[in-house]
PDB file of C-alpha atoms in Angstrom:
ATOM      1  CA  UNK X  25       0.000   0.000   0.000  1.00  0.00           C
ATOM      2  CA  UNK X  26       1.842   3.093  -1.205  1.00  0.00           C
ATOM      3  CA  UNK X  27       1.288   6.124   1.068  1.00  0.00           C
ATOM      4  CA  UNK X  28       0.628   8.201  -2.031  1.00  0.00           C
ATOM      5  CA  UNK X  29      -2.271   5.896  -2.924  1.00  0.00           C
ATOM      6  CA  UNK X  30      -3.856   5.816   0.525  1.00  0.00           C
ATOM      7  CA  UNK X  31      -7.214   7.547   0.609  1.00  0.00           C
ATOM      8  CA  UNK X  32      -9.949   8.095   3.138  1.00  0.00           C
ATOM      9  CA  UNK X  33      -7.598   8.089   6.128  1.00  0.00           C
ATOM     10  CA  UNK X  34      -8.919   9.284   9.511  1.00  0.00           C
ATOM     11  CA  UNK X  35      -6.255  10.836  11.772  1.00  0.00           C
ATOM     12  CA  UNK X  36      -7.541  11.205  15.326  1.00  0.00           C
ATOM     13  CA  UNK X  37      -4.538  13.126  16.684  1.00  0.00           C
ATOM     14  CA  UNK X  38      -3.420  16.248  14.790  1.00  0.00           C
ATOM     15  CA  UNK X  39      -1.512  19.208  16.260  1.00  0.00           C
ATOM     16  CA  UNK X  40      -1.386  22.687  14.721  1.00  0.00           C
ATOM     17  CA  UNK X  41      -0.989  26.245  15.885  1.00  0.00           C
ATOM     18  CA  UNK X  42      -1.817  28.440  17.702  1.00  0.00           C
ATOM     19  CA  UNK X  43       0.037  26.495  20.369  1.00  0.00           C
ATOM     20  CA  UNK X  44       2.536  27.007  23.162  1.00  0.00           C
ATOM     21  CA  UNK X  45       4.588  24.290  21.432  1.00  0.00           C
ATOM     22  CA  UNK X  46       6.228  24.976  18.025  1.00  0.00           C
ATOM     23  CA  UNK X  47       4.143  23.507  15.196  1.00  0.00           C
ATOM     24  CA  UNK X  48       4.616  23.072  11.445  1.00  0.00           C
ATOM     25  CA  UNK X  49       1.861  25.559  10.747  1.00  0.00           C
ATOM     26  CA  UNK X  50      -1.589  26.800  11.601  1.00  0.00           C
ATOM     27  CA  UNK X  51      -4.417  24.282  11.891  1.00  0.00           C
ATOM     28  CA  UNK X  52      -5.603  24.759   8.308  1.00  0.00           C
ATOM     29  CA  UNK X  53      -2.035  24.466   6.964  1.00  0.00           C
ATOM     30  CA  UNK X  54      -1.302  21.233   8.831  1.00  0.00           C
ATOM     31  CA  UNK X  55      -4.654  19.750   7.814  1.00  0.00           C
ATOM     32  CA  UNK X  56      -4.085  20.803   4.210  1.00  0.00           C
ATOM     33  CA  UNK X  57      -0.736  19.052   4.179  1.00  0.00           C
ATOM     34  CA  UNK X  58      -2.405  15.938   5.576  1.00  0.00           C
ATOM     35  CA  UNK X  59      -4.949  16.086   2.748  1.00  0.00           C
ATOM     36  CA  UNK X  60      -2.170  15.770   0.193  1.00  0.00           C
ATOM     37  CA  UNK X  61      -1.294  12.282   1.467  1.00  0.00           C
ATOM     38  CA  UNK X  62      -4.869  10.997   1.515  1.00  0.00           C
ATOM     39  CA  UNK X  63      -6.231  12.044   4.902  1.00  0.00           C
ATOM     40  CA  UNK X  64      -9.829  13.220   4.716  1.00  0.00           C
ATOM     41  CA  UNK X  65     -10.779  13.334   8.403  1.00  0.00           C
ATOM     42  CA  UNK X  66      -8.634  15.061  11.035  1.00  0.00           C
ATOM     43  CA  UNK X  67      -9.227  15.591  14.750  1.00  0.00           C
ATOM     44  CA  UNK X  68      -7.412  18.634  16.122  1.00  0.00           C
ATOM     45  CA  UNK X  69      -5.926  18.319  19.591  1.00  0.00           C
ATOM     46  CA  UNK X  70      -4.377  21.059  21.764  1.00  0.00           C
ATOM     47  CA  UNK X  71      -2.923  20.519  25.224  1.00  0.00           C
ATOM     48  CA  UNK X  72      -3.920  24.087  26.025  1.00  0.00           C
ATOM     49  CA  UNK X  73      -7.676  23.439  25.916  1.00  0.00           C
ATOM     50  CA  UNK X  74     -10.475  23.328  23.347  1.00  0.00           C
ATOM     51  CA  UNK X  75     -10.182  22.814  19.601  1.00  0.00           C
ATOM     52  CA  UNK X  76     -13.935  22.685  18.948  1.00  0.00           C
ATOM     53  CA  UNK X  77     -13.965  26.324  17.825  1.00  0.00           C
ATOM     54  CA  UNK X  78     -10.711  25.963  15.897  1.00  0.00           C
ATOM     55  CA  UNK X  79     -12.021  22.947  14.010  1.00  0.00           C
ATOM     56  CA  UNK X  80     -15.101  24.890  12.921  1.00  0.00           C
ATOM     57  CA  UNK X  81     -12.906  27.699  11.602  1.00  0.00           C
ATOM     58  CA  UNK X  82     -10.431  25.393   9.853  1.00  0.00           C
ATOM     59  CA  UNK X  83     -13.196  23.374   8.210  1.00  0.00           C
ATOM     60  CA  UNK X  84     -14.389  26.426   6.330  1.00  0.00           C
ATOM     61  CA  UNK X  85     -11.070  27.195   4.667  1.00  0.00           C
ATOM     62  CA  UNK X  86     -10.184  26.085   1.164  1.00  0.00           C
ATOM     63  CA  UNK X  87      -6.610  25.341   2.268  1.00  0.00           C
ATOM     64  CA  UNK X  88      -7.772  22.290   4.218  1.00  0.00           C
ATOM     65  CA  UNK X  89      -8.389  20.471   0.946  1.00  0.00           C
ATOM     66  CA  UNK X  90     -11.883  19.311   1.815  1.00  0.00           C
ATOM     67  CA  UNK X  91     -10.807  17.429   4.941  1.00  0.00           C
ATOM     68  CA  UNK X  92     -13.518  16.955   7.551  1.00  0.00           C
ATOM     69  CA  UNK X  93     -12.091  18.685  10.628  1.00  0.00           C
ATOM     70  CA  UNK X  94     -13.235  17.871  14.154  1.00  0.00           C
ATOM     71  CA  UNK X  95     -12.076  19.020  17.568  1.00  0.00           C
ATOM     72  CA  UNK X  96     -12.581  18.453  21.251  1.00  0.00           C
ATOM     73  CA  UNK X  97     -11.132  19.440  24.596  1.00  0.00           C
ATOM     74  CA  UNK X  98      -8.137  18.409  26.710  1.00  0.00           C
ATOM     75  CA  UNK X  99      -8.856  18.533  30.439  1.00  0.00           C
ATOM     76  CA  UNK X 100      -5.552  19.936  31.638  1.00  0.00           C
ATOM     77  CA  UNK X 101      -5.292  22.601  34.335  1.00  0.00           C
ATOM     78  CA  UNK X 102      -5.889  25.588  31.982  1.00  0.00           C
ATOM     79  CA  UNK X 103      -9.531  24.509  31.578  1.00  0.00           C
ATOM     80  CA  UNK X 104      -9.915  23.474  35.218  1.00  0.00           C
ATOM     81  CA  UNK X 105      -9.281  19.736  34.952  1.00  0.00           C
ATOM     82  CA  UNK X 106     -12.510  17.883  35.804  1.00  0.00           C
ATOM     83  CA  UNK X 107     -14.751  20.629  34.430  1.00  0.00           C
ATOM     84  CA  UNK X 108     -18.084  19.324  33.112  1.00  0.00           C
ATOM     85  CA  UNK X 109     -19.129  22.816  31.990  1.00  0.00           C
ATOM     86  CA  UNK X 110     -16.111  23.041  29.691  1.00  0.00           C
ATOM     87  CA  UNK X 111     -16.979  19.630  28.237  1.00  0.00           C
ATOM     88  CA  UNK X 112     -20.603  20.673  27.751  1.00  0.00           C
ATOM     89  CA  UNK X 113     -19.585  23.823  25.866  1.00  0.00           C
ATOM     90  CA  UNK X 114     -17.096  21.946  23.680  1.00  0.00           C
ATOM     91  CA  UNK X 115     -19.773  19.371  22.843  1.00  0.00           C
ATOM     92  CA  UNK X 116     -22.363  22.004  21.954  1.00  0.00           C
ATOM     93  CA  UNK X 117     -19.806  23.691  19.687  1.00  0.00           C
ATOM     94  CA  UNK X 118     -19.331  20.447  17.780  1.00  0.00           C
ATOM     95  CA  UNK X 119     -16.419  18.885  19.669  1.00  0.00           C
ATOM     96  CA  UNK X 120     -16.264  15.109  19.497  1.00  0.00           C
ATOM     97  CA  UNK X 121     -13.327  14.036  21.695  1.00  0.00           C
ATOM     98  CA  UNK X 122     -12.672  14.640  25.390  1.00  0.00           C
ATOM     99  CA  UNK X 123      -9.091  13.936  26.368  1.00  0.00           C
ATOM    100  CA  UNK X 124      -8.211  13.310  29.983  1.00  0.00           C
ATOM    101  CA  UNK X 125      -5.208  15.281  31.325  1.00  0.00           C
ATOM    102  CA  UNK X 126      -2.070  15.115  29.219  1.00  0.00           C
ATOM    103  CA  UNK X 127       0.656  17.521  30.354  1.00  0.00           C
ATOM    104  CA  UNK X 128      -1.235  17.845  33.674  1.00  0.00           C
ATOM    105  CA  UNK X 129      -1.517  14.090  34.202  1.00  0.00           C
ATOM    106  CA  UNK X 130       0.357  12.780  37.257  1.00  0.00           C
ATOM    107  CA  UNK X 131       2.323  10.310  35.137  1.00  0.00           C
ATOM    108  CA  UNK X 132       3.412  13.092  32.768  1.00  0.00           C
ATOM    109  CA  UNK X 133       4.402  15.429  35.600  1.00  0.00           C
ATOM    110  CA  UNK X 134       6.424  12.666  37.268  1.00  0.00           C
ATOM    111  CA  UNK X 135       8.129  11.680  33.990  1.00  0.00           C
ATOM    112  CA  UNK X 136       8.591  15.106  32.375  1.00  0.00           C
ATOM    113  CA  UNK X 137      12.367  14.669  32.126  1.00  0.00           C
ATOM    114  CA  UNK X 138      12.136  11.390  30.198  1.00  0.00           C
ATOM    115  CA  UNK X 139      13.377  11.498  26.589  1.00  0.00           C
ATOM    116  CA  UNK X 140      10.035  10.477  25.058  1.00  0.00           C
ATOM    117  CA  UNK X 141       8.499  13.648  26.541  1.00  0.00           C
ATOM    118  CA  UNK X 142      11.146  15.987  25.162  1.00  0.00           C
ATOM    119  CA  UNK X 143       8.573  17.545  22.797  1.00  0.00           C
ATOM    120  CA  UNK X 144       6.852  19.014  25.852  1.00  0.00           C
ATOM    121  CA  UNK X 145       9.921  20.401  27.623  1.00  0.00           C
ATOM    122  CA  UNK X 146       8.729  23.969  27.004  1.00  0.00           C
ATOM    123  CA  UNK X 147       5.237  23.226  28.318  1.00  0.00           C
ATOM    124  CA  UNK X 148       4.247  22.518  31.896  1.00  0.00           C
ATOM    125  CA  UNK X 149       0.932  22.830  33.700  1.00  0.00           C
ATOM    126  CA  UNK X 150      -0.225  22.187  37.238  1.00  0.00           C
ATOM    127  CA  UNK X 151      -1.003  18.582  38.037  1.00  0.00           C
ATOM    128  CA  UNK X 152      -4.594  17.391  37.742  1.00  0.00           C
ATOM    129  CA  UNK X 153      -5.293  14.294  39.793  1.00  0.00           C
ATOM    130  CA  UNK X 154      -7.579  11.587  38.443  1.00  0.00           C
ATOM    131  CA  UNK X 155      -7.447   8.787  41.018  1.00  0.00           C
ATOM    132  CA  UNK X 156      -7.797   8.880  44.805  1.00  0.00           C
ATOM    133  CA  UNK X 157      -5.212   7.354  47.135  1.00  0.00           C
ATOM    134  CA  UNK X 158      -7.211   4.116  47.166  1.00  0.00           C
ATOM    135  CA  UNK X 159      -7.000   3.854  43.369  1.00  0.00           C
ATOM    136  CA  UNK X 160     -10.623   4.780  42.684  1.00  0.00           C
ATOM    137  CA  UNK X 161     -11.675   7.478  40.238  1.00  0.00           C
ATOM    138  CA  UNK X 162     -12.043  10.794  42.031  1.00  0.00           C
ATOM    139  CA  UNK X 163     -15.738  11.776  42.376  1.00  0.00           C
ATOM    140  CA  UNK X 164     -15.156  15.050  40.504  1.00  0.00           C
ATOM    141  CA  UNK X 165     -14.752  13.096  37.275  1.00  0.00           C
ATOM    142  CA  UNK X 166     -18.149  11.393  37.453  1.00  0.00           C
ATOM    143  CA  UNK X 167     -20.006  14.462  36.194  1.00  0.00           C
ATOM    144  CA  UNK X 168     -17.540  14.722  33.312  1.00  0.00           C
ATOM    145  CA  UNK X 169     -18.324  11.119  32.381  1.00  0.00           C
ATOM    146  CA  UNK X 170     -22.036  11.874  32.547  1.00  0.00           C
ATOM    147  CA  UNK X 171     -21.633  14.747  30.057  1.00  0.00           C
ATOM    148  CA  UNK X 172     -19.501  12.587  27.757  1.00  0.00           C
ATOM    149  CA  UNK X 173     -22.183   9.894  27.816  1.00  0.00           C
ATOM    150  CA  UNK X 174     -25.054  12.346  27.316  1.00  0.00           C
ATOM    151  CA  UNK X 175     -23.453  13.761  24.157  1.00  0.00           C
ATOM    152  CA  UNK X 176     -22.103  10.389  22.944  1.00  0.00           C
ATOM    153  CA  UNK X 177     -18.567  11.803  22.856  1.00  0.00           C
ATOM    154  CA  UNK X 178     -15.268   9.953  22.599  1.00  0.00           C
ATOM    155  CA  UNK X 179     -13.424   9.672  25.916  1.00  0.00           C
ATOM    156  CA  UNK X 180      -9.662   9.536  25.354  1.00  0.00           C
ATOM    157  CA  UNK X 181      -7.156   8.596  28.050  1.00  0.00           C
ATOM    158  CA  UNK X 182      -4.669  11.404  27.416  1.00  0.00           C
ATOM    159  CA  UNK X 183      -1.529  10.699  29.421  1.00  0.00           C
ATOM    160  CA  UNK X 184      -3.035   8.331  31.964  1.00  0.00           C
ATOM    161  CA  UNK X 185      -1.076   5.150  32.568  1.00  0.00           C
ATOM    162  CA  UNK X 186      -2.434   1.814  31.421  1.00  0.00           C
ATOM    163  CA  UNK X 187      -3.599   0.997  34.958  1.00  0.00           C
ATOM    164  CA  UNK X 188      -5.206   4.430  35.435  1.00  0.00           C
ATOM    165  CA  UNK X 189      -6.941   4.211  32.068  1.00  0.00           C
ATOM    166  CA  UNK X 190      -8.420   0.841  32.980  1.00  0.00           C
ATOM    167  CA  UNK X 191      -9.981   2.362  36.122  1.00  0.00           C
ATOM    168  CA  UNK X 192     -11.267   5.293  34.057  1.00  0.00           C
ATOM    169  CA  UNK X 193     -12.794   3.176  31.309  1.00  0.00           C
ATOM    170  CA  UNK X 194     -14.492   0.834  33.751  1.00  0.00           C
ATOM    171  CA  UNK X 195     -16.178   3.834  35.356  1.00  0.00           C
ATOM    172  CA  UNK X 196     -16.939   5.387  31.967  1.00  0.00           C
ATOM    173  CA  UNK X 197     -18.562   2.211  30.687  1.00  0.00           C
ATOM    174  CA  UNK X 198     -20.687   2.024  33.829  1.00  0.00           C
ATOM    175  CA  UNK X 199     -21.734   5.643  33.195  1.00  0.00           C
ATOM    176  CA  UNK X 200     -22.886   4.840  29.667  1.00  0.00           C
ATOM    177  CA  UNK X 201     -19.850   5.992  27.688  1.00  0.00           C
ATOM    178  CA  UNK X 202     -19.480   3.798  24.609  1.00  0.00           C
ATOM    179  CA  UNK X 203     -16.715   5.512  22.643  1.00  0.00           C
ATOM    180  CA  UNK X 204     -13.297   5.148  24.292  1.00  0.00           C
ATOM    181  CA  UNK X 205      -9.758   5.645  23.007  1.00  0.00           C
ATOM    182  CA  UNK X 206      -6.451   4.740  24.654  1.00  0.00           C
ATOM    183  CA  UNK X 207      -3.821   7.230  23.505  1.00  0.00           C
ATOM    184  CA  UNK X 208      -0.264   6.150  22.563  1.00  0.00           C
ATOM    185  CA  UNK X 209      -0.443   2.991  24.715  1.00  0.00           C
ATOM    186  CA  UNK X 210       3.142   1.868  24.138  1.00  0.00           C
ATOM    187  CA  UNK X 211       4.814   5.086  25.279  1.00  0.00           C
ATOM    188  CA  UNK X 212       7.151   3.767  28.026  1.00  0.00           C
ATOM    189  CA  UNK X 213       6.058   6.214  30.735  1.00  0.00           C
ATOM    190  CA  UNK X 214       2.463   4.949  30.415  1.00  0.00           C
ATOM    191  CA  UNK X 215       3.437   1.355  31.300  1.00  0.00           C
ATOM    192  CA  UNK X 216       1.357  -0.677  28.867  1.00  0.00           C
ATOM    193  CA  UNK X 217       0.506  -4.156  30.199  1.00  0.00           C
ATOM    194  CA  UNK X 218      -0.421  -6.921  27.752  1.00  0.00           C
ATOM    195  CA  UNK X 219      -2.426  -8.562  30.540  1.00  0.00           C
ATOM    196  CA  UNK X 220      -4.868  -5.644  30.454  1.00  0.00           C
ATOM    197  CA  UNK X 221      -5.607  -6.072  26.742  1.00  0.00           C
ATOM    198  CA  UNK X 222      -8.529  -8.516  27.106  1.00  0.00           C
ATOM    199  CA  UNK X 223     -10.431  -6.219  29.476  1.00  0.00           C
ATOM    200  CA  UNK X 224      -9.811  -3.137  27.340  1.00  0.00           C
ATOM    201  CA  UNK X 225     -11.128  -5.103  24.377  1.00  0.00           C
ATOM    202  CA  UNK X 226     -14.226  -6.252  26.300  1.00  0.00           C
ATOM    203  CA  UNK X 227     -14.960  -2.651  27.242  1.00  0.00           C
ATOM    204  CA  UNK X 228     -14.766  -1.711  23.562  1.00  0.00           C
ATOM    205  CA  UNK X 229     -11.698   0.514  23.952  1.00  0.00           C
ATOM    206  CA  UNK X 230      -9.928   1.460  20.726  1.00  0.00           C
ATOM    207  CA  UNK X 231      -6.126   1.669  20.855  1.00  0.00           C
ATOM    208  CA  UNK X 232      -4.315   4.469  19.052  1.00  0.00           C
ATOM    209  CA  UNK X 233      -1.560   3.706  16.553  1.00  0.00           C
ATOM    210  CA  UNK X 234       0.740   6.750  16.518  1.00  0.00           C
ATOM    211  CA  UNK X 235       3.669   7.861  14.404  1.00  0.00           C
ATOM    212  CA  UNK X 236       5.237  10.421  16.753  1.00  0.00           C
ATOM    213  CA  UNK X 237       5.286   8.065  19.770  1.00  0.00           C
ATOM    214  CA  UNK X 238       7.201   5.569  17.645  1.00  0.00           C
ATOM    215  CA  UNK X 239       9.634   8.273  16.500  1.00  0.00           C
ATOM    216  CA  UNK X 240      10.233   9.323  20.103  1.00  0.00           C
ATOM    217  CA  UNK X 241      10.932   5.748  21.278  1.00  0.00           C
ATOM    218  CA  UNK X 242      13.209   4.347  18.549  1.00  0.00           C
ATOM    219  CA  UNK X 243      14.496   1.577  20.817  1.00  0.00           C
ATOM    220  CA  UNK X 244      11.240   0.962  22.638  1.00  0.00           C
ATOM    221  CA  UNK X 245       8.032  -0.951  21.933  1.00  0.00           C
ATOM    222  CA  UNK X 246       6.316   0.179  18.752  1.00  0.00           C
ATOM    223  CA  UNK X 247       2.648   1.018  18.445  1.00  0.00           C
ATOM    224  CA  UNK X 248       2.736  -0.811  15.111  1.00  0.00           C
ATOM    225  CA  UNK X 249       3.065  -4.100  17.013  1.00  0.00           C
ATOM    226  CA  UNK X 250      -0.149  -3.671  19.022  1.00  0.00           C
ATOM    227  CA  UNK X 251      -1.848  -5.971  16.552  1.00  0.00           C
ATOM    228  CA  UNK X 252       0.104  -8.839  18.105  1.00  0.00           C
ATOM    229  CA  UNK X 253      -1.868  -8.510  21.358  1.00  0.00           C
ATOM    230  CA  UNK X 254      -5.056  -6.651  20.437  1.00  0.00           C
ATOM    231  CA  UNK X 255      -7.974  -7.152  18.009  1.00  0.00           C
ATOM    232  CA  UNK X 256      -7.201  -5.489  14.685  1.00  0.00           C
ATOM    233  CA  UNK X 257     -10.724  -4.112  14.415  1.00  0.00           C
ATOM    234  CA  UNK X 258     -10.120  -2.049  17.584  1.00  0.00           C
ATOM    235  CA  UNK X 259      -7.010  -0.236  16.347  1.00  0.00           C
ATOM    236  CA  UNK X 260      -7.200   3.294  14.934  1.00  0.00           C
ATOM    237  CA  UNK X 261      -4.754   5.841  13.556  1.00  0.00           C
ATOM    238  CA  UNK X 262      -3.708   8.924  15.539  1.00  0.00           C
ATOM    239  CA  UNK X 263      -0.492  10.248  14.047  1.00  0.00           C
ATOM    240  CA  UNK X 264       0.263  12.804  16.817  1.00  0.00           C
ATOM    241  CA  UNK X 265       2.309  14.801  14.311  1.00  0.00           C
ATOM    242  CA  UNK X 266       2.612  18.554  13.935  1.00  0.00           C
ATOM    243  CA  UNK X 267       5.608  19.326  16.151  1.00  0.00           C
ATOM    244  CA  UNK X 268       7.974  21.602  14.239  1.00  0.00           C
ATOM    245  CA  UNK X 269      11.089  19.652  15.283  1.00  0.00           C
ATOM    246  CA  UNK X 270       9.803  16.359  13.915  1.00  0.00           C
ATOM    247  CA  UNK X 271       8.742  15.113  10.461  1.00  0.00           C
ATOM    248  CA  UNK X 272       5.591  16.086   8.641  1.00  0.00           C
ATOM    249  CA  UNK X 273       3.033  13.455   7.719  1.00  0.00           C
ATOM    250  CA  UNK X 274       4.385  13.248   4.177  1.00  0.00           C
ATOM    251  CA  UNK X 275       7.892  12.619   5.507  1.00  0.00           C
ATOM    252  CA  UNK X 276       6.989  10.161   8.251  1.00  0.00           C
ATOM    253  CA  UNK X 277       4.165   8.090   6.803  1.00  0.00           C
ATOM    254  CA  UNK X 278       5.970   5.885   4.224  1.00  0.00           C
ATOM    255  CA  UNK X 279       8.379   4.088   6.564  1.00  0.00           C
ATOM    256  CA  UNK X 280       5.864   3.853   9.400  1.00  0.00           C
ATOM    257  CA  UNK X 281       3.187   2.488   7.092  1.00  0.00           C
ATOM    258  CA  UNK X 282       5.502  -0.303   5.968  1.00  0.00           C
ATOM    259  CA  UNK X 283       6.034  -1.271   9.618  1.00  0.00           C
ATOM    260  CA  UNK X 284       2.296  -1.304  10.250  1.00  0.00           C
ATOM    261  CA  UNK X 285       1.591  -3.489   7.222  1.00  0.00           C
ATOM    262  CA  UNK X 286       4.195  -5.971   8.416  1.00  0.00           C
ATOM    263  CA  UNK X 287       2.166  -6.459  11.595  1.00  0.00           C
ATOM    264  CA  UNK X 288      -1.456  -6.006  10.495  1.00  0.00           C
ATOM    265  CA  UNK X 289      -1.294  -6.990   6.834  1.00  0.00           C
ATOM    266  CA  UNK X 290      -2.714  -4.795   4.093  1.00  0.00           C
ATOM    267  CA  UNK X 291      -6.373  -5.354   4.974  1.00  0.00           C
ATOM    268  CA  UNK X 292      -5.805  -4.720   8.689  1.00  0.00           C
ATOM    269  CA  UNK X 293      -3.758  -1.623   7.952  1.00  0.00           C
ATOM    270  CA  UNK X 294      -6.402  -0.205   5.650  1.00  0.00           C
ATOM    271  CA  UNK X 295      -9.125  -0.758   8.253  1.00  0.00           C
ATOM    272  CA  UNK X 296      -7.065   0.861  11.031  1.00  0.00           C
ATOM    273  CA  UNK X 297      -6.281   3.875   8.859  1.00  0.00           C
ATOM    274  CA  UNK X 298      -9.642   4.418   7.224  1.00  0.00           C
ATOM    275  CA  UNK X 299     -12.513   2.823   9.135  1.00  0.00           C
ATOM    276  CA  UNK X 300     -12.071   2.311  12.872  1.00  0.00           C
ATOM    277  CA  UNK X 301     -11.277   5.918  13.733  1.00  0.00           C
ATOM    278  CA  UNK X 302     -14.058   7.226  11.526  1.00  0.00           C
ATOM    279  CA  UNK X 303     -16.583   4.938  13.204  1.00  0.00           C
ATOM    280  CA  UNK X 304     -15.280   6.009  16.605  1.00  0.00           C
ATOM    281  CA  UNK X 305     -15.673   9.770  16.194  1.00  0.00           C
ATOM    282  CA  UNK X 306     -18.638  10.092  13.840  1.00  0.00           C
ATOM    283  CA  UNK X 307     -22.226   9.548  14.916  1.00  0.00           C
TER     284      UNK X 307
END
């Protein structure tokens, strides 16, 4: 599958500017560049807060090349962490994804000096706790889950560890959330555990296959190998590209795509790139 012949790709993890982190270009420029390699659905993500408004603006620009642009909200400290009102507003403005804390996540704060987090060295926020000392989800998050369920949004794990995400998704499923995404599961600081895979799969959690996480961990476990331990029809593409110091989609996709095909095969790769993510974020 040549990357120049790929079409109908859904990328659930796209970074553009404005941002406190250097990016390749503004939202519409990054999305437009994605369009030239066959991406026709892009979900904008910003650690600083909401991209629901930004997605609406980018979608109306000719430079995006006809890509369907969606947004959401990241629940870091700048938006108040567990803030159901912020989620409600993002949803009513068309947002589709709610990310749990990323830069504010306890695991990120504790691991900020690790090499795989070098892209965030210039960005730090106050910690936002998710679990209580006994390992249970803090009560403040329950209302967030209720809003996610009411609007049928996607709940994404952000930078929660594998163990934390399992607690979150159990509670989310009990609250009626049916669209769940585990972000960059094989990033070392998030401590992926193969033993958790069956329960994630039973809960219906989709795992994200990401290019930038694999670039940042050249000697570590690759997201492209998740198909060895997880159902192929629950794997979706979230490139996580856009950082100015790392490759563009056009530069990074060919080699990464070959790796993915080696694990999933051509049919599995095509489904992960084109179908699973689209079904996850679209009603």
